[in-house]
mmCIF file of C-alpha atoms and ligand atoms in Angstrom:
data_model
loop_
_atom_site.group_PDB
_atom_site.id
_atom_site.type_symbol
_atom_site.label_atom_id
_atom_site.label_comp_id
_atom_site.label_asym_id
_atom_site.label_seq_id
_atom_site.Cartn_x
_atom_site.Cartn_y
_atom_site.Cartn_z
ATOM 1 C CA MET A 536 0.414 -13.458 20.446
ATOM 2 C CA ILE A 537 0.007 -17.236 20.423
ATOM 3 C CA ARG A 538 1.369 -19.020 17.368
ATOM 4 C CA ASP A 539 -0.374 -22.242 16.371
ATOM 5 C CA LEU A 540 2.438 -24.741 16.523
ATOM 6 C CA SER A 541 0.353 -27.565 15.126
ATOM 7 C CA LEU A 542 -0.169 -25.541 11.939
ATOM 8 C CA ALA A 543 3.510 -24.656 11.894
ATOM 9 C CA GLN A 544 4.331 -28.353 11.991
ATOM 10 C CA ASP A 545 1.876 -29.050 9.207
ATOM 11 C CA ASN A 546 3.482 -26.301 7.213
ATOM 12 C CA SER A 547 6.887 -27.899 7.425
ATOM 13 C CA ALA A 548 5.455 -30.744 5.344
ATOM 14 C CA PRO A 549 2.786 -29.125 3.179
ATOM 15 C CA ALA A 550 -0.263 -31.313 2.739
ATOM 16 C CA VAL A 551 -1.360 -29.395 -0.323
ATOM 17 C CA ALA A 552 -0.246 -29.971 -3.885
ATOM 18 C CA GLY A 553 1.388 -26.848 -5.288
ATOM 19 C CA ALA A 554 2.504 -25.597 -1.866
ATOM 20 C CA SER A 555 6.110 -25.453 -0.771
ATOM 21 C CA THR A 556 7.927 -24.397 2.355
ATOM 22 C CA GLY A 557 10.867 -22.012 2.363
ATOM 23 C CA ALA A 558 12.744 -20.700 5.369
ATOM 24 C CA GLY A 559 10.954 -21.020 8.738
ATOM 25 C CA ASN A 560 7.452 -22.405 8.530
ATOM 26 C CA MET A 561 6.129 -20.184 5.799
ATOM 27 C CA VAL A 562 4.269 -21.885 2.987
ATOM 28 C CA THR A 563 4.451 -20.453 -0.540
ATOM 29 C CA VAL A 564 1.642 -21.070 -3.031
ATOM 30 C CA GLU A 565 1.270 -19.894 -6.596
ATOM 31 C CA GLY A 566 -2.046 -21.324 -7.764
ATOM 32 C CA ALA A 567 -5.586 -20.379 -6.735
ATOM 33 C CA GLU A 568 -6.512 -23.919 -5.757
ATOM 34 C CA ALA A 569 -3.468 -24.372 -3.516
ATOM 35 C CA LEU A 570 -4.309 -21.039 -1.886
ATOM 36 C CA TRP A 571 -7.933 -22.022 -1.271
ATOM 37 C CA LYS A 572 -6.831 -25.273 0.351
ATOM 38 C CA GLN A 573 -4.450 -23.461 2.689
ATOM 39 C CA VAL A 574 -7.105 -20.887 3.560
ATOM 40 C CA ALA A 575 -9.706 -23.616 4.181
ATOM 41 C CA MET A 576 -7.234 -25.459 6.423
ATOM 42 C CA ALA A 577 -6.548 -22.275 8.413
ATOM 43 C CA ARG A 578 -10.284 -21.627 8.752
ATOM 44 C CA ARG A 579 -10.961 -25.188 9.943
ATOM 45 C CA ARG A 580 -8.365 -24.609 12.639
ATOM 46 C CA GLY A 581 -10.240 -21.494 13.717
ATOM 47 C CA HIS A 582 -7.529 -19.028 12.728
ATOM 48 C CA ARG A 583 -8.206 -15.340 12.315
ATOM 49 C CA ILE A 584 -6.664 -14.343 8.987
ATOM 50 C CA ALA A 585 -4.806 -11.102 8.307
ATOM 51 C CA PHE A 586 -3.726 -10.143 4.806
ATOM 52 C CA VAL A 587 -1.091 -7.776 3.428
ATOM 53 C CA PRO A 588 -1.157 -7.284 -0.359
ATOM 54 C CA THR A 589 2.107 -6.049 -1.911
ATOM 55 C CA MET A 590 3.925 -5.803 -5.214
ATOM 56 C CA GLY A 591 7.161 -7.138 -3.703
ATOM 57 C CA ALA A 592 10.636 -5.533 -3.700
ATOM 58 C CA LEU A 593 9.978 -5.484 0.014
ATOM 59 C CA HIS A 594 11.369 -2.923 2.436
ATOM 60 C CA GLU A 595 10.798 -2.045 6.097
ATOM 61 C CA GLY A 596 7.511 -0.322 5.197
ATOM 62 C CA HIS A 597 6.046 -3.591 3.918
ATOM 63 C CA LEU A 598 7.493 -5.524 6.843
ATOM 64 C CA SER A 599 5.896 -3.080 9.306
ATOM 65 C CA LEU A 600 2.510 -3.991 7.762
ATOM 66 C CA LEU A 601 3.291 -7.662 8.293
ATOM 67 C CA ARG A 602 4.190 -7.014 11.923
ATOM 68 C CA ARG A 603 0.947 -5.051 12.389
ATOM 69 C CA ALA A 604 -0.937 -7.942 10.774
ATOM 70 C CA ARG A 605 0.665 -10.358 13.247
ATOM 71 C CA GLN A 606 -0.766 -8.274 16.102
ATOM 72 C CA LEU A 607 -4.231 -8.432 14.575
ATOM 73 C CA ALA A 608 -4.539 -12.115 13.699
ATOM 74 C CA ASP A 609 -2.892 -15.475 14.241
ATOM 75 C CA TRP A 610 -2.482 -16.426 10.585
ATOM 76 C CA VAL A 611 -0.918 -13.932 8.171
ATOM 77 C CA VAL A 612 -0.996 -14.053 4.398
ATOM 78 C CA VAL A 613 1.178 -11.772 2.248
ATOM 79 C CA SER A 614 0.729 -11.592 -1.517
ATOM 80 C CA ILE A 615 3.320 -10.442 -4.005
ATOM 81 C CA PHE A 616 1.834 -9.561 -7.350
ATOM 82 C CA VAL A 617 2.999 -6.830 -9.711
ATOM 83 C CA ASN A 618 -0.472 -6.052 -10.945
ATOM 84 C CA PRO A 619 -0.377 -5.153 -14.648
ATOM 85 C CA THR A 620 -3.821 -3.526 -14.701
ATOM 86 C CA GLN A 621 -2.744 -0.724 -12.368
ATOM 87 C CA PHE A 622 0.110 0.366 -14.662
ATOM 88 C CA ALA A 623 -0.576 2.601 -17.650
ATOM 89 C CA ALA A 624 1.049 1.641 -20.964
ATOM 90 C CA ASP A 625 3.865 4.175 -20.513
ATOM 91 C CA GLU A 626 4.620 3.206 -16.898
ATOM 92 C CA ASP A 627 7.272 0.974 -15.333
ATOM 93 C CA LEU A 628 5.551 -2.448 -15.309
ATOM 94 C CA ASP A 629 8.507 -4.239 -16.925
ATOM 95 C CA ALA A 630 11.153 -2.313 -15.000
ATOM 96 C CA TYR A 631 9.410 -2.655 -11.626
ATOM 97 C CA PRO A 632 11.948 -4.265 -9.243
ATOM 98 C CA ARG A 633 11.359 -7.975 -8.605
ATOM 99 C CA ASP A 634 13.298 -10.227 -6.232
ATOM 100 C CA HIS A 635 11.014 -13.008 -5.031
ATOM 101 C CA ARG A 636 13.744 -15.057 -3.377
ATOM 102 C CA ARG A 637 14.895 -12.171 -1.161
ATOM 103 C CA ASP A 638 11.285 -11.169 -0.455
ATOM 104 C CA ALA A 639 10.391 -14.714 0.613
ATOM 105 C CA GLU A 640 13.362 -14.842 2.995
ATOM 106 C CA LEU A 641 12.365 -11.523 4.591
ATOM 107 C CA LEU A 642 8.755 -12.622 4.988
ATOM 108 C CA ALA A 643 9.657 -16.002 6.469
ATOM 109 C CA ALA A 644 12.000 -14.332 8.951
ATOM 110 C CA GLN A 645 9.195 -11.979 10.051
ATOM 111 C CA GLY A 646 6.699 -14.754 10.708
ATOM 112 C CA CYS A 647 4.560 -14.693 7.574
ATOM 113 C CA ASP A 648 2.490 -17.899 7.440
ATOM 114 C CA LEU A 649 1.526 -17.975 3.777
ATOM 115 C CA LEU A 650 3.079 -16.250 0.789
ATOM 116 C CA PHE A 651 0.770 -16.045 -2.216
ATOM 117 C CA LEU A 652 2.785 -15.535 -5.372
ATOM 118 C CA PRO A 653 0.332 -15.753 -8.261
ATOM 119 C CA ALA A 654 1.223 -15.601 -11.943
ATOM 120 C CA VAL A 655 -0.572 -13.011 -14.069
ATOM 121 C CA ASP A 656 -2.702 -15.800 -15.594
ATOM 122 C CA THR A 657 -3.886 -16.865 -12.149
ATOM 123 C CA ILE A 658 -5.360 -13.448 -11.415
ATOM 124 C CA TYR A 659 -6.321 -12.634 -15.007
ATOM 125 C CA PRO A 660 -6.967 -15.907 -16.849
ATOM 126 C CA PRO A 661 -7.506 -15.596 -20.590
ATOM 127 C CA GLY A 662 -10.901 -13.995 -21.177
ATOM 128 C CA HIS A 663 -10.973 -12.236 -17.791
ATOM 129 C CA SER A 664 -13.389 -9.327 -18.176
ATOM 130 C CA THR A 665 -14.632 -8.151 -14.780
ATOM 131 C CA PHE A 666 -13.273 -4.891 -13.394
ATOM 132 C CA VAL A 667 -14.112 -2.866 -10.314
ATOM 133 C CA ASP A 668 -14.415 0.890 -10.612
ATOM 134 C CA VAL A 669 -14.577 2.892 -7.402
ATOM 135 C CA GLU A 670 -15.802 6.413 -8.014
ATOM 136 C CA GLY A 671 -15.426 9.213 -5.465
ATOM 137 C CA PRO A 672 -11.964 8.862 -3.896
ATOM 138 C CA SER A 673 -10.485 7.505 -7.163
ATOM 139 C CA ARG A 674 -11.252 10.650 -9.102
ATOM 140 C CA GLY A 675 -8.524 13.220 -8.405
ATOM 141 C CA PHE A 676 -4.769 13.279 -7.829
ATOM 142 C CA GLU A 677 -3.286 9.824 -8.497
ATOM 143 C CA GLY A 678 -6.511 8.870 -10.288
ATOM 144 C CA ALA A 679 -6.230 11.906 -12.563
ATOM 145 C CA GLN A 680 -2.480 11.566 -13.084
ATOM 146 C CA ARG A 681 -2.669 7.810 -13.740
ATOM 147 C CA PRO A 682 -5.909 7.020 -15.601
ATOM 148 C CA GLY A 683 -7.047 3.449 -14.913
ATOM 149 C CA HIS A 684 -4.686 3.060 -11.958
ATOM 150 C CA PHE A 685 -7.330 2.734 -9.229
ATOM 151 C CA ARG A 686 -9.535 0.566 -11.426
ATOM 152 C CA GLY A 687 -6.605 -1.862 -11.537
ATOM 153 C CA VAL A 688 -6.015 -1.555 -7.795
ATOM 154 C CA ALA A 689 -9.704 -2.035 -6.905
ATOM 155 C CA THR A 690 -9.989 -5.014 -9.257
ATOM 156 C CA VAL A 691 -6.973 -6.860 -7.896
ATOM 157 C CA VAL A 692 -7.803 -6.061 -4.253
ATOM 158 C CA THR A 693 -11.358 -7.364 -4.741
ATOM 159 C CA GLN A 694 -10.063 -10.565 -6.316
ATOM 160 C CA LEU A 695 -7.408 -11.069 -3.645
ATOM 161 C CA PHE A 696 -9.960 -10.487 -0.870
ATOM 162 C CA HIS A 697 -12.214 -13.146 -2.388
ATOM 163 C CA MET A 698 -9.351 -15.587 -2.698
ATOM 164 C CA VAL A 699 -7.713 -15.031 0.704
ATOM 165 C CA GLN A 700 -10.946 -14.315 2.654
ATOM 166 C CA PRO A 701 -9.148 -12.267 5.302
ATOM 167 C CA ASP A 702 -10.777 -11.002 8.487
ATOM 168 C CA VAL A 703 -8.496 -7.983 8.403
ATOM 169 C CA ALA A 704 -6.226 -6.425 5.773
ATOM 170 C CA VAL A 705 -3.412 -3.933 6.423
ATOM 171 C CA PHE A 706 -2.547 -1.131 4.007
ATOM 172 C CA GLY A 707 0.048 1.641 4.278
ATOM 173 C CA GLN A 708 -0.865 5.246 4.908
ATOM 174 C CA LYS A 709 1.988 5.935 2.468
ATOM 175 C CA ASP A 710 -0.570 5.418 -0.324
ATOM 176 C CA ALA A 711 -3.276 7.446 1.393
ATOM 177 C CA GLN A 712 -5.533 7.737 -1.651
ATOM 178 C CA GLN A 713 -5.314 3.990 -2.273
ATOM 179 C CA LEU A 714 -6.314 3.430 1.356
ATOM 180 C CA ALA A 715 -9.355 5.705 0.878
ATOM 181 C CA VAL A 716 -10.282 3.827 -2.326
ATOM 182 C CA VAL A 717 -10.003 0.436 -0.596
ATOM 183 C CA ARG A 718 -12.110 1.605 2.353
ATOM 184 C CA GLN A 719 -14.773 2.863 -0.076
ATOM 185 C CA LEU A 720 -14.674 -0.428 -2.015
ATOM 186 C CA VAL A 721 -15.156 -2.465 1.167
ATOM 187 C CA ARG A 722 -18.059 -0.266 2.307
ATOM 188 C CA ASP A 723 -19.792 -0.274 -1.065
ATOM 189 C CA LEU A 724 -19.468 -4.013 -1.745
ATOM 190 C CA HIS A 725 -20.177 -4.986 1.880
ATOM 191 C CA LEU A 726 -16.985 -7.014 1.998
ATOM 192 C CA PRO A 727 -16.551 -8.651 5.401
ATOM 193 C CA VAL A 728 -13.014 -7.437 5.980
ATOM 194 C CA GLU A 729 -11.687 -4.823 8.378
ATOM 195 C CA ILE A 730 -9.253 -2.361 6.808
ATOM 196 C CA VAL A 731 -6.395 -1.144 8.978
ATOM 197 C CA GLY A 732 -4.103 1.731 7.957
ATOM 198 C CA ALA A 733 -0.485 1.661 9.140
ATOM 199 C CA PRO A 734 1.900 4.622 9.479
ATOM 200 C CA ILE A 735 4.527 5.571 6.906
ATOM 201 C CA VAL A 736 7.964 4.042 7.512
ATOM 202 C CA ARG A 737 10.848 6.319 6.564
ATOM 203 C CA GLU A 738 14.566 6.137 5.893
ATOM 204 C CA ALA A 739 16.809 7.716 8.537
ATOM 205 C CA ASP A 740 16.845 10.995 6.569
ATOM 206 C CA GLY A 741 13.039 11.122 6.351
ATOM 207 C CA LEU A 742 12.434 9.829 2.806
ATOM 208 C CA ALA A 743 9.331 7.624 2.801
ATOM 209 C CA MET A 744 10.373 4.089 1.902
ATOM 210 C CA SER A 745 9.232 2.991 -1.548
ATOM 211 C CA SER A 746 10.184 0.220 -3.941
ATOM 212 C CA ARG A 747 10.609 2.968 -6.539
ATOM 213 C CA ASN A 748 13.330 4.808 -4.572
ATOM 214 C CA VAL A 749 15.875 2.577 -6.365
ATOM 215 C CA TYR A 750 15.153 4.526 -9.553
ATOM 216 C CA LEU A 751 16.718 7.692 -8.063
ATOM 217 C CA ASP A 752 20.318 8.573 -8.898
ATOM 218 C CA PRO A 753 22.476 9.740 -5.961
ATOM 219 C CA ALA A 754 21.728 13.446 -6.489
ATOM 220 C CA GLN A 755 17.999 12.809 -6.839
ATOM 221 C CA ARG A 756 18.069 10.522 -3.798
ATOM 222 C CA GLN A 757 19.546 13.337 -1.740
ATOM 223 C CA ALA A 758 17.132 15.903 -3.151
ATOM 224 C CA ALA A 759 14.173 13.594 -2.458
ATOM 225 C CA THR A 760 14.312 14.360 1.262
ATOM 226 C CA VAL A 761 12.615 17.652 0.341
ATOM 227 C CA LEU A 762 9.191 15.923 0.515
ATOM 228 C CA SER A 763 9.440 14.895 4.160
ATOM 229 C CA ARG A 764 11.291 18.093 5.105
ATOM 230 C CA ALA A 765 8.491 20.181 3.612
ATOM 231 C CA LEU A 766 5.783 18.144 5.366
ATOM 232 C CA ARG A 767 7.602 18.309 8.705
ATOM 233 C CA ARG A 768 7.911 22.069 8.451
ATOM 234 C CA LEU A 769 4.253 22.309 7.530
ATOM 235 C CA GLU A 770 3.279 20.224 10.548
ATOM 236 C CA ALA A 771 5.175 22.582 12.857
ATOM 237 C CA HIS A 772 3.632 25.588 11.077
ATOM 238 C CA LEU A 773 0.101 24.189 11.530
ATOM 239 C CA ALA A 774 0.677 23.590 15.232
ATOM 240 C CA ALA A 775 0.735 27.353 15.757
ATOM 241 C CA PRO A 776 -2.743 28.765 16.450
ATOM 242 C CA GLY A 777 -4.546 30.725 13.774
ATOM 243 C CA ASP A 778 -7.001 29.942 10.989
ATOM 244 C CA GLU A 779 -5.057 31.545 8.187
ATOM 245 C CA ALA A 780 -2.311 28.928 8.177
ATOM 246 C CA ARG A 781 -4.973 26.232 7.802
ATOM 247 C CA GLN A 782 -6.428 27.554 4.583
ATOM 248 C CA ALA A 783 -5.765 25.088 1.783
ATOM 249 C CA THR A 784 -4.351 27.809 -0.460
ATOM 250 C CA ALA A 785 -1.886 28.848 2.269
ATOM 251 C CA ILE A 786 -0.852 25.223 2.921
ATOM 252 C CA GLU A 787 -0.388 24.519 -0.778
ATOM 253 C CA ALA A 788 1.660 27.691 -1.261
ATOM 254 C CA PHE A 789 3.785 26.839 1.803
ATOM 255 C CA ILE A 790 4.653 23.394 0.399
ATOM 256 C CA ALA A 791 5.055 24.585 -3.201
ATOM 257 C CA ARG A 792 7.607 27.191 -2.077
ATOM 258 C CA LEU A 793 9.726 24.591 -0.245
ATOM 259 C CA ILE A 794 9.609 22.135 -3.145
ATOM 260 C CA ALA A 795 10.498 24.893 -5.648
ATOM 261 C CA ALA A 796 13.668 25.589 -3.644
ATOM 262 C CA GLU A 797 14.983 22.145 -4.620
ATOM 263 C CA PRO A 798 16.233 22.381 -8.230
ATOM 264 C CA LEU A 799 15.902 18.636 -9.014
ATOM 265 C CA ALA A 800 12.308 18.467 -7.794
ATOM 266 C CA ARG A 801 9.190 19.277 -9.834
ATOM 267 C CA LEU A 802 5.913 19.481 -7.968
ATOM 268 C CA ASP A 803 3.122 17.416 -9.525
ATOM 269 C CA TYR A 804 0.504 18.342 -6.945
ATOM 270 C CA VAL A 805 -0.020 19.247 -3.345
ATOM 271 C CA ALA A 806 -3.531 19.081 -1.963
ATOM 272 C CA VAL A 807 -5.455 19.295 1.277
ATOM 273 C CA VAL A 808 -8.115 16.577 1.218
ATOM 274 C CA ASP A 809 -10.602 14.850 3.467
ATOM 275 C CA ALA A 810 -8.863 11.620 4.562
ATOM 276 C CA ARG A 811 -11.967 9.515 3.941
ATOM 277 C CA THR A 812 -13.308 10.881 0.652
ATOM 278 C CA PHE A 813 -10.154 12.438 -0.802
ATOM 279 C CA GLU A 814 -12.292 15.450 -1.713
ATOM 280 C CA PRO A 815 -10.312 18.723 -1.694
ATOM 281 C CA LEU A 816 -10.944 20.944 1.318
ATOM 282 C CA SER A 817 -10.728 24.734 1.479
ATOM 283 C CA GLN A 818 -9.633 24.576 5.117
ATOM 284 C CA ALA A 819 -7.647 21.880 6.965
ATOM 285 C CA GLU A 820 -10.145 20.714 9.549
ATOM 286 C CA GLY A 821 -11.053 17.298 10.958
ATOM 287 C CA GLU A 822 -9.227 14.230 9.628
ATOM 288 C CA VAL A 823 -7.198 15.524 6.705
ATOM 289 C CA VAL A 824 -4.432 14.360 4.420
ATOM 290 C CA ILE A 825 -1.974 16.765 2.876
ATOM 291 C CA ALA A 826 -0.959 14.774 -0.163
ATOM 292 C CA LEU A 827 2.150 15.463 -2.182
ATOM 293 C CA ALA A 828 3.503 14.100 -5.481
ATOM 294 C CA VAL A 829 6.888 15.268 -6.739
ATOM 295 C CA ARG A 830 8.912 14.303 -9.793
ATOM 296 C CA PHE A 831 12.659 13.712 -9.895
ATOM 297 C CA GLY A 832 13.420 13.146 -13.555
ATOM 298 C CA PRO A 833 11.062 10.359 -14.644
ATOM 299 C CA THR A 834 10.436 9.120 -11.092
ATOM 300 C CA ARG A 835 7.365 10.280 -9.166
ATOM 301 C CA LEU A 836 7.455 10.101 -5.390
ATOM 302 C CA LEU A 837 4.476 10.346 -3.048
ATOM 303 C CA ASP A 838 4.355 11.441 0.546
ATOM 304 C CA ASN A 839 1.682 12.783 2.832
ATOM 305 C CA LEU A 840 0.807 14.097 6.240
ATOM 306 C CA HIS A 841 -2.211 12.632 7.997
ATOM 307 C CA LEU A 842 -3.572 14.981 10.668
ATOM 308 C CA THR A 843 -6.620 15.422 12.816
ATOM 309 C CA LEU A 844 -7.194 19.126 13.380
ATOM 310 C CA GLN A 845 -9.945 20.492 15.614
HETATM 311 P P1 AMP B 936 3.338 -1.737 -2.840
HETATM 312 O O1 AMP B 936 4.190 -2.956 -2.787
HETATM 313 O O2 AMP B 936 4.074 -0.500 -3.154
HETATM 314 O O3 AMP B 936 2.070 -1.943 -3.643
HETATM 315 O O4 AMP B 936 2.827 -1.498 -1.351
HETATM 316 C C1 AMP B 936 2.188 -2.511 -0.625
HETATM 317 C C2 AMP B 936 1.677 -1.931 0.671
HETATM 318 O O5 AMP B 936 2.777 -1.405 1.415
HETATM 319 C C3 AMP B 936 0.707 -0.769 0.454
HETATM 320 O O6 AMP B 936 -0.359 -0.866 1.404
HETATM 321 C C4 AMP B 936 1.567 0.440 0.706
HETATM 322 O O7 AMP B 936 0.851 1.576 1.147
HETATM 323 C C5 AMP B 936 2.471 -0.086 1.814
HETATM 324 N N1 AMP B 936 3.709 0.709 1.901
HETATM 325 C C6 AMP B 936 4.548 1.037 0.884
HETATM 326 N N2 AMP B 936 5.542 1.835 1.343
HETATM 327 C C7 AMP B 936 5.310 2.012 2.670
HETATM 328 C C8 AMP B 936 5.976 2.739 3.698
HETATM 329 N N3 AMP B 936 7.066 3.457 3.468
HETATM 330 N N4 AMP B 936 5.457 2.699 4.949
HETATM 331 C C9 AMP B 936 4.328 1.992 5.207
HETATM 332 N N5 AMP B 936 3.655 1.276 4.278
HETATM 333 C C10 AMP B 936 4.136 1.292 3.034
#
């Protein structure tokens, strides 16, 4: 990967009002105009732009997306925006962990070129009234559990894509339904951006990394490994030949039994779905996701297994 040193030098003394440099050569912008100027400058220099949208409270999962983005392009933009429209009224918008200073240091150290840190008013100025509703993959599971959630996600992703104008954007397979919704959005609106899915990054004991893991108390944190344990056992079970094990009802029962054995866990749903449409399947065949949502007290954790089965 060749880094553009001339841009890096420019970045050390930002030529754009509203832009500032932190550690390394990363530029941080908050306003839309400052962002557009940086993007235009990168385009003039012929850079290929990769984009990683996040809500901050960064962990290794987010940083793995940034590293993937670095392999795919020579100029990488990361956004941190806790998007209010994807939270329902009774959800954790105010409590959602925020630590912009630490996040910026992590991003700069990993070679992020531009950090976009918009205020709510920048994305949703007073009077904002355009929303994007993706049907199909938004309908079930997280969409059913969290009404309005994917409308908020699709709206902010559409806006961010228009502002950042990336050639490629990287999303985590951790949020498999969100990935399906974003792919559908890009197809339907003919957005000129390639969507790349990146594998789930886990803690040493298997728990999928999530900014919300900090909500777990020590007992819940320990119990939360049941999600990845259950999915690992399922994967081994499915490797054995035989059609019966691949029936959705058998898979769902297999997972439900393992989750029920953990007293602190309450299963929200387990489902076998088509990876692209998120439509439920009766048999695990082709590219499938086995999606899992489990509650520990008030905290909901997601995990999934992405498989291609012949
Ligand atoms: P969030 O900040 O939770 O909105 O997530 C931003 C991006 O990071 C999304 O594309 C997520 O799917 C991705 N992500 C979150 N956790 C992980 C993880 N453990 N492994 C890989 N990607 C992740």
